Amino acid sequence: MRTHTNRLGGLLATVVASFACTAVVATTSTAAAEPASDPVPAAQRRMPLSVDGGAWQSGHVQGTAIDRRKGFMYFSMTNLLVKTDLKGNPVGSVTGFTGHLGDLDFNEKDGRVYGSLEYKEAKSFYIAILDVDRITRMDMDAQSTGVVSTVYLKEVVKDFTADMNGDGVFDGDTADTPDHRYGCSGIDGVAFGPVFGDRRGKRELTVVYGVYANPGRTDNDHQVLLQYDVARWKKYERPLTESAPHTSGPAHVDGKFFAYTGNTTYGVQNLEYDGYSGNWLMAVYKGTKPGFPNYSVFALDGARKPVRGPVRGQQKPERGLLLPLLRQGAHDTATDTYGWPAPGQYGQFGLISLDDGRFYVARSGTVQDGGVTKQTARAVLNTWTGRTPSPFSPVGPAA
């Protein structure tokens, strides 16, 4: 399971150049965003066509992150984290998570990996912060080795536990209930990027709610995104102690935003900011409401500022900061939503922007090893084309 291709040479340069005109995620309502200058040295542009994350007795791959400067990739496998080099050789792993480790992103400012971490039965939701430089061997314990610290997200807990029908009962981890404000099932997608509406603004951590699939409600048709400035989060960080969940975290969010997409199945699985286009990509498991097109990839228009307006479908009238979808891809006129049907695996299991028109898109699979089913992960290099139905195109054969 370590197969990879690293012989790119002139082939990759030719292919990337041929896609240059379509690699930018553009908007038809405003002028296309000017691509950011590429900060990556030429030697680092030669990225492998695929990076193998290995085969593990674990949950399926949830998210990926990359440190291009040091040459490592990180795979979240639901209950463990795997660190590989860019040839797919395992370097280390962190095990022992009993909660759900979801989407990942690499913070270039402090050199650590941030991921969503859920403990729904304990009504606890965290950002897990992994000191990845210390991950130097396999099977490092998440609680005892000190490589993981956590920050509690009070805003998420408040919405997850909201008693929407006023019966005084928390109905637990179920979609079949009117409880959970906005249909909040916790968190999953995470990404670093600028404050919404300001490409040159301060970079913050954006966290997206999980949302239960429930076609019987009207108040669960938005993706809910929170932004946090993590520069002063050290004071909140605590070691991961699953037997005694802590509640140390910021009292307030820096921003709470709503994107109208229609109900999805567990919300945004992978969120990614693309520095090349200035847009945000959201990969989801398709929703089930018959009144919506139920796309699996959406994009937020990074050139347009959020606008305060009504949050549709709520029990009581509510106004919030609304994020516009990029007017590209398929368009459903009945709901005025844009997106991509994207059949197959296109971002739900891991999405990394290289900020030059290329993305690593993770693929999930299984193999049998001595009668044991193991989960596999592979990050495959793609170019963004924006075409419908699938907006990504593999750069070459993922051998």
Short mmCIF file of N, CA and C in Angstrom, two decimals, residues 147-270:
data_model
loop_
_atom_site.label_atom_id
_atom_site.label_comp_id
_atom_site.label_asym_id
_atom_site.label_seq_id
_atom_site.Cartn_x
_atom_site.Cartn_y
_atom_site.Cartn_z
N VAL A 147 1.43 14.83 22.90
CA VAL A 147 1.46 15.39 21.54
C VAL A 147 0.12 16.02 21.16
N VAL A 148 -0.91 15.80 21.98
CA VAL A 148 -2.24 16.33 21.67
C VAL A 148 -2.70 17.26 22.78
N SER A 149 -3.11 18.46 22.40
CA SER A 149 -3.82 19.35 23.32
C SER A 149 -5.17 19.67 22.70
N THR A 150 -6.11 20.14 23.52
CA THR A 150 -7.47 20.35 23.04
C THR A 150 -8.03 21.67 23.55
N VAL A 151 -8.92 22.25 22.75
CA VAL A 151 -9.63 23.48 23.10
C VAL A 151 -11.12 23.23 22.92
N TYR A 152 -11.88 23.53 23.94
CA TYR A 152 -13.32 23.27 23.99
C TYR A 152 -14.08 24.36 23.24
N LEU A 153 -15.09 23.95 22.47
CA LEU A 153 -15.87 24.89 21.66
C LEU A 153 -17.27 25.04 22.26
N LYS A 154 -17.44 26.07 23.07
CA LYS A 154 -18.69 26.26 23.80
C LYS A 154 -19.86 26.55 22.87
N GLU A 155 -19.63 27.28 21.80
CA GLU A 155 -20.71 27.63 20.89
C GLU A 155 -21.32 26.38 20.25
N VAL A 156 -20.49 25.43 19.91
CA VAL A 156 -20.97 24.19 19.31
C VAL A 156 -21.80 23.40 20.31
N VAL A 157 -21.30 23.29 21.53
CA VAL A 157 -22.02 22.55 22.57
C VAL A 157 -23.39 23.18 22.81
N LYS A 158 -23.44 24.49 22.83
CA LYS A 158 -24.71 25.20 23.07
C LYS A 158 -25.74 24.85 22.00
N ASP A 159 -25.33 24.82 20.74
CA ASP A 159 -26.27 24.52 19.68
C ASP A 159 -26.59 23.02 19.62
N PHE A 160 -25.62 22.17 19.87
CA PHE A 160 -25.85 20.72 19.85
C PHE A 160 -26.85 20.31 20.93
N THR A 161 -26.77 20.92 22.09
CA THR A 161 -27.62 20.53 23.22
C THR A 161 -28.90 21.35 23.32
N ALA A 162 -29.16 22.23 22.36
CA ALA A 162 -30.33 23.11 22.45
C ALA A 162 -31.63 22.31 22.49
N ASP A 163 -32.49 22.66 23.46
CA ASP A 163 -33.80 22.03 23.64
C ASP A 163 -34.81 22.83 22.81
N MET A 164 -34.96 22.46 21.55
CA MET A 164 -35.76 23.25 20.63
C MET A 164 -37.26 23.07 20.81
N ASN A 165 -37.70 21.95 21.39
CA ASN A 165 -39.14 21.75 21.60
C ASN A 165 -39.58 22.03 23.03
N GLY A 166 -38.63 22.44 23.88
CA GLY A 166 -38.98 22.88 25.23
C GLY A 166 -39.49 21.81 26.16
N ASP A 167 -39.15 20.55 25.89
CA ASP A 167 -39.65 19.49 26.79
C ASP A 167 -38.69 19.19 27.94
N GLY A 168 -37.56 19.91 27.99
CA GLY A 168 -36.61 19.71 29.09
C GLY A 168 -35.77 18.46 28.98
N VAL A 169 -35.80 17.80 27.83
CA VAL A 169 -35.08 16.54 27.65
C VAL A 169 -34.07 16.70 26.52
N PHE A 170 -32.81 16.32 26.78
CA PHE A 170 -31.82 16.27 25.72
C PHE A 170 -31.94 14.93 25.02
N ASP A 171 -32.22 14.95 23.74
CA ASP A 171 -32.55 13.72 23.02
C ASP A 171 -31.34 12.93 22.56
N GLY A 172 -30.14 13.47 22.74
CA GLY A 172 -28.93 12.72 22.43
C GLY A 172 -28.53 12.77 20.97
N ASP A 173 -27.65 11.84 20.58
CA ASP A 173 -27.06 11.81 19.24
C ASP A 173 -28.04 11.14 18.28
N THR A 174 -29.03 11.90 17.84
CA THR A 174 -30.02 11.37 16.91
C THR A 174 -30.53 12.49 16.01
N ALA A 175 -30.82 12.12 14.76
CA ALA A 175 -31.39 13.09 13.83
C ALA A 175 -32.90 13.18 13.97
N ASP A 176 -33.51 12.15 14.52
CA ASP A 176 -34.97 12.06 14.59
C ASP A 176 -35.50 12.81 15.81
N THR A 177 -35.32 14.13 15.79
CA THR A 177 -35.74 14.98 16.90
C THR A 177 -35.80 16.42 16.41
N PRO A 178 -36.64 17.23 17.03
CA PRO A 178 -36.61 18.66 16.70
C PRO A 178 -35.50 19.41 17.43
N ASP A 179 -34.79 18.73 18.33
CA ASP A 179 -33.72 19.38 19.08
C ASP A 179 -32.49 19.60 18.20
N HIS A 180 -31.43 20.14 18.80
CA HIS A 180 -30.19 20.49 18.12
C HIS A 180 -30.42 21.69 17.20
N ARG A 181 -30.08 22.89 17.68
CA ARG A 181 -30.29 24.10 16.88
C ARG A 181 -29.58 23.98 15.52
N TYR A 182 -30.27 24.36 14.46
CA TYR A 182 -29.81 24.27 13.06
C TYR A 182 -29.55 22.82 12.64
N GLY A 183 -30.01 21.85 13.44
CA GLY A 183 -29.72 20.45 13.17
C GLY A 183 -28.30 20.06 13.53
N CYS A 184 -27.65 20.83 14.39
CA CYS A 184 -26.23 20.64 14.72
C CYS A 184 -25.97 19.24 15.27
N SER A 185 -25.07 18.52 14.62
CA SER A 185 -24.64 17.20 15.09
C SER A 185 -23.22 17.22 15.63
N GLY A 186 -22.63 18.41 15.74
CA GLY A 186 -21.25 18.53 16.20
C GLY A 186 -20.43 19.33 15.21
N ILE A 187 -19.21 18.87 14.93
CA ILE A 187 -18.31 19.58 14.00
C ILE A 187 -17.58 18.57 13.13
N ASP A 188 -17.09 19.06 12.00
CA ASP A 188 -16.23 18.22 11.18
C ASP A 188 -15.23 19.06 10.40
N GLY A 189 -15.67 19.81 9.38
CA GLY A 189 -14.75 20.55 8.54
C GLY A 189 -13.99 21.64 9.28
N VAL A 190 -12.68 21.74 9.05
CA VAL A 190 -11.84 22.80 9.63
C VAL A 190 -10.86 23.28 8.57
N ALA A 191 -10.55 24.57 8.60
CA ALA A 191 -9.56 25.11 7.65
C ALA A 191 -9.09 26.48 8.13
N PHE A 192 -7.85 26.80 7.81
CA PHE A 192 -7.31 28.13 8.06
C PHE A 192 -7.48 28.97 6.80
N GLY A 193 -7.88 30.21 7.00
CA GLY A 193 -8.04 31.14 5.89
C GLY A 193 -8.37 32.51 6.43
N PRO A 194 -8.50 33.49 5.55
CA PRO A 194 -8.76 34.86 6.00
C PRO A 194 -10.18 35.03 6.52
N VAL A 195 -10.38 36.12 7.25
CA VAL A 195 -11.73 36.49 7.68
C VAL A 195 -12.62 36.58 6.45
N PHE A 196 -13.82 36.07 6.53
CA PHE A 196 -14.70 36.03 5.37
C PHE A 196 -14.89 37.42 4.79
N GLY A 197 -14.73 37.51 3.47
CA GLY A 197 -14.93 38.76 2.77
C GLY A 197 -13.70 39.64 2.67
N ASP A 198 -12.57 39.18 3.21
CA ASP A 198 -11.34 39.99 3.19
C ASP A 198 -10.16 39.08 2.91
N ARG A 199 -9.82 38.90 1.62
CA ARG A 199 -8.75 37.98 1.24
C ARG A 199 -7.42 38.34 1.87
N ARG A 200 -7.21 39.62 2.15
CA ARG A 200 -5.93 40.06 2.71
C ARG A 200 -6.00 40.22 4.22
N GLY A 201 -7.12 39.78 4.80
CA GLY A 201 -7.32 39.95 6.23
C GLY A 201 -6.59 38.91 7.06
N LYS A 202 -6.76 39.03 8.35
CA LYS A 202 -6.14 38.12 9.31
C LYS A 202 -6.62 36.69 9.08
N ARG A 203 -5.71 35.75 9.16
CA ARG A 203 -6.06 34.34 8.98
C ARG A 203 -6.58 33.78 10.30
N GLU A 204 -7.72 33.12 10.21
CA GLU A 204 -8.34 32.53 11.38
C GLU A 204 -8.70 31.07 11.09
N LEU A 205 -9.04 30.35 12.14
CA LEU A 205 -9.50 28.98 12.01
C LEU A 205 -11.01 28.99 11.80
N THR A 206 -11.46 28.34 10.74
CA THR A 206 -12.88 28.20 10.49
C THR A 206 -13.30 26.76 10.78
N VAL A 207 -14.39 26.63 11.53
CA VAL A 207 -14.93 25.33 11.93
C VAL A 207 -16.37 25.25 11.44
N VAL A 208 -16.75 24.12 10.83
CA VAL A 208 -18.10 23.98 10.28
C VAL A 208 -18.85 22.91 11.06
N TYR A 209 -20.11 23.19 11.31
CA TYR A 209 -20.96 22.23 12.01
C TYR A 209 -21.18 20.97 11.17
N GLY A 210 -21.28 19.84 11.87
CA GLY A 210 -21.97 18.71 11.31
C GLY A 210 -23.47 19.01 11.39
N VAL A 211 -24.24 18.51 10.45
CA VAL A 211 -25.69 18.75 10.43
C VAL A 211 -26.39 17.42 10.15
N TYR A 212 -27.32 17.06 11.02
CA TYR A 212 -28.06 15.82 10.82
C TYR A 212 -28.90 15.89 9.54
N ALA A 213 -28.98 14.76 8.83
CA ALA A 213 -29.91 14.64 7.72
C ALA A 213 -31.31 14.41 8.28
N ASN A 214 -32.18 15.35 8.07
CA ASN A 214 -33.55 15.24 8.56
C ASN A 214 -34.45 16.02 7.60
N PRO A 215 -35.10 15.33 6.66
CA PRO A 215 -35.93 16.02 5.67
C PRO A 215 -37.22 16.57 6.24
N GLY A 216 -37.54 16.27 7.49
CA GLY A 216 -38.77 16.73 8.09
C GLY A 216 -38.69 18.09 8.75
N ARG A 217 -37.51 18.72 8.76
CA ARG A 217 -37.36 20.03 9.37
C ARG A 217 -37.05 21.07 8.30
N THR A 218 -37.26 22.32 8.66
CA THR A 218 -36.95 23.42 7.75
C THR A 218 -35.80 24.29 8.25
N ASP A 219 -35.33 24.01 9.47
CA ASP A 219 -34.32 24.89 10.09
C ASP A 219 -32.91 24.34 9.97
N ASN A 220 -32.70 23.36 9.10
CA ASN A 220 -31.40 22.70 8.99
C ASN A 220 -30.82 22.78 7.58
N ASP A 221 -31.18 23.84 6.85
CA ASP A 221 -30.76 23.96 5.45
C ASP A 221 -29.54 24.84 5.24
N HIS A 222 -28.89 25.25 6.32
CA HIS A 222 -27.67 26.05 6.22
C HIS A 222 -26.46 25.26 6.71
N GLN A 223 -25.31 25.56 6.12
CA GLN A 223 -24.04 25.19 6.75
C GLN A 223 -23.69 26.32 7.71
N VAL A 224 -23.30 25.95 8.91
CA VAL A 224 -22.99 26.93 9.96
C VAL A 224 -21.48 26.93 10.17
N LEU A 225 -20.86 28.09 9.99
CA LEU A 225 -19.40 28.21 10.06
C LEU A 225 -19.02 29.19 11.16
N LEU A 226 -18.07 28.80 11.99
CA LEU A 226 -17.54 29.64 13.05
C LEU A 226 -16.10 30.00 12.74
N GLN A 227 -15.72 31.26 13.02
CA GLN A 227 -14.32 31.66 12.86
C GLN A 227 -13.73 32.05 14.21
N TYR A 228 -12.47 31.62 14.42
CA TYR A 228 -11.76 31.86 15.66
C TYR A 228 -10.35 32.37 15.36
N ASP A 229 -9.91 33.35 16.12
CA ASP A 229 -8.52 33.77 16.10
C ASP A 229 -7.78 32.91 17.11
N VAL A 230 -6.89 32.02 16.64
CA VAL A 230 -6.24 31.07 17.54
C VAL A 230 -4.92 31.61 18.10
N ALA A 231 -4.59 32.86 17.81
CA ALA A 231 -3.30 33.41 18.25
C ALA A 231 -3.15 33.38 19.76
N ARG A 232 -4.27 33.47 20.48
CA ARG A 232 -4.21 33.49 21.95
C ARG A 232 -4.84 32.24 22.56
N TRP A 233 -4.84 31.17 21.82
CA TRP A 233 -5.47 29.94 22.31
C TRP A 233 -4.60 29.15 23.28
N LYS A 234 -3.35 29.49 23.43
CA LYS A 234 -2.49 28.74 24.36
C LYS A 234 -3.08 28.68 25.76
N LYS A 235 -3.73 29.77 26.17
CA LYS A 235 -4.29 29.81 27.52
C LYS A 235 -5.45 28.84 27.70
N TYR A 236 -6.05 28.40 26.59
CA TYR A 236 -7.17 27.46 26.68
C TYR A 236 -6.74 26.01 26.54
N GLU A 237 -5.58 25.77 25.94
CA GLU A 237 -5.19 24.40 25.62
C GLU A 237 -5.00 23.56 26.87
N ARG A 238 -5.56 22.35 26.82
CA ARG A 238 -5.43 21.38 27.90
C ARG A 238 -5.10 20.02 27.28
N PRO A 239 -4.40 19.17 28.04
CA PRO A 239 -4.14 17.81 27.53
C PRO A 239 -5.45 17.07 27.29
N LEU A 240 -5.42 16.12 26.37
CA LEU A 240 -6.58 15.29 26.12
C LEU A 240 -6.74 14.28 27.26
N THR A 241 -7.85 14.37 27.98
CA THR A 241 -8.16 13.43 29.05
C THR A 241 -9.59 12.96 28.85
N GLU A 242 -9.75 11.81 28.22
CA GLU A 242 -11.08 11.37 27.82
C GLU A 242 -11.95 10.99 29.01
N SER A 243 -11.34 10.59 30.11
CA SER A 243 -12.13 10.20 31.28
C SER A 243 -12.68 11.40 32.03
N ALA A 244 -12.13 12.57 31.79
CA ALA A 244 -12.58 13.79 32.47
C ALA A 244 -12.54 14.94 31.48
N PRO A 245 -13.52 15.02 30.56
CA PRO A 245 -13.50 16.07 29.53
C PRO A 245 -13.50 17.46 30.15
N HIS A 246 -12.64 18.34 29.65
CA HIS A 246 -12.55 19.69 30.20
C HIS A 246 -13.42 20.65 29.40
N THR A 247 -13.59 21.85 29.91
CA THR A 247 -14.43 22.86 29.26
C THR A 247 -13.66 24.17 29.09
N SER A 248 -12.37 24.08 28.82
CA SER A 248 -11.53 25.26 28.65
C SER A 248 -11.53 25.67 27.18
N GLY A 249 -12.11 26.84 26.91
CA GLY A 249 -12.16 27.31 25.54
C GLY A 249 -12.70 28.72 25.47
N PRO A 250 -12.68 29.34 24.33
CA PRO A 250 -13.14 30.73 24.20
C PRO A 250 -14.63 30.83 24.50
N ALA A 251 -15.00 31.90 25.20
CA ALA A 251 -16.41 32.11 25.55
C ALA A 251 -17.23 32.52 24.34
N HIS A 252 -16.59 33.15 23.35
CA HIS A 252 -17.33 33.65 22.19
C HIS A 252 -16.56 33.33 20.91
N VAL A 253 -17.28 33.34 19.81
CA VAL A 253 -16.66 33.18 18.49
C VAL A 253 -16.33 34.56 17.95
N ASP A 254 -15.38 34.62 17.02
CA ASP A 254 -15.09 35.88 16.34
C ASP A 254 -16.09 36.16 15.24
N GLY A 255 -16.75 35.13 14.76
CA GLY A 255 -17.78 35.30 13.74
C GLY A 255 -18.56 34.03 13.57
N LYS A 256 -19.89 34.16 13.35
CA LYS A 256 -20.76 33.01 13.08
C LYS A 256 -21.50 33.31 11.78
N PHE A 257 -21.46 32.36 10.85
CA PHE A 257 -21.91 32.61 9.50
C PHE A 257 -22.79 31.46 9.01
N PHE A 258 -23.61 31.76 7.99
CA PHE A 258 -24.56 30.78 7.47
C PHE A 258 -24.49 30.75 5.95
N ALA A 259 -24.40 29.55 5.40
CA ALA A 259 -24.39 29.36 3.94
C ALA A 259 -25.56 28.46 3.57
N TYR A 260 -26.45 28.96 2.73
CA TYR A 260 -27.67 28.23 2.37
C TYR A 260 -27.37 27.26 1.24
N THR A 261 -27.40 25.97 1.58
CA THR A 261 -27.09 24.91 0.62
C THR A 261 -28.19 23.87 0.51
N GLY A 262 -29.13 23.87 1.45
CA GLY A 262 -30.02 22.74 1.63
C GLY A 262 -29.41 21.78 2.63
N ASN A 263 -30.25 21.00 3.26
CA ASN A 263 -29.80 20.03 4.26
C ASN A 263 -28.85 19.01 3.65
N THR A 264 -27.79 18.69 4.38
CA THR A 264 -26.82 17.69 3.95
C THR A 264 -26.73 16.59 5.00
N THR A 265 -26.05 15.52 4.68
CA THR A 265 -25.91 14.40 5.60
C THR A 265 -24.62 14.58 6.40
N TYR A 266 -24.77 15.06 7.62
CA TYR A 266 -23.64 15.33 8.52
C TYR A 266 -22.80 16.52 8.11
N GLY A 267 -23.39 17.46 7.36
CA GLY A 267 -22.73 18.74 7.14
C GLY A 267 -21.48 18.65 6.31
N VAL A 268 -20.58 19.63 6.52
CA VAL A 268 -19.36 19.74 5.72
C VAL A 268 -18.32 18.77 6.25
N GLN A 269 -18.01 17.77 5.45
CA GLN A 269 -16.99 16.80 5.85
C GLN A 269 -15.59 17.39 5.74
N ASN A 270 -15.34 18.12 4.65
CA ASN A 270 -14.04 18.75 4.46
C ASN A 270 -14.22 20.17 3.97
#
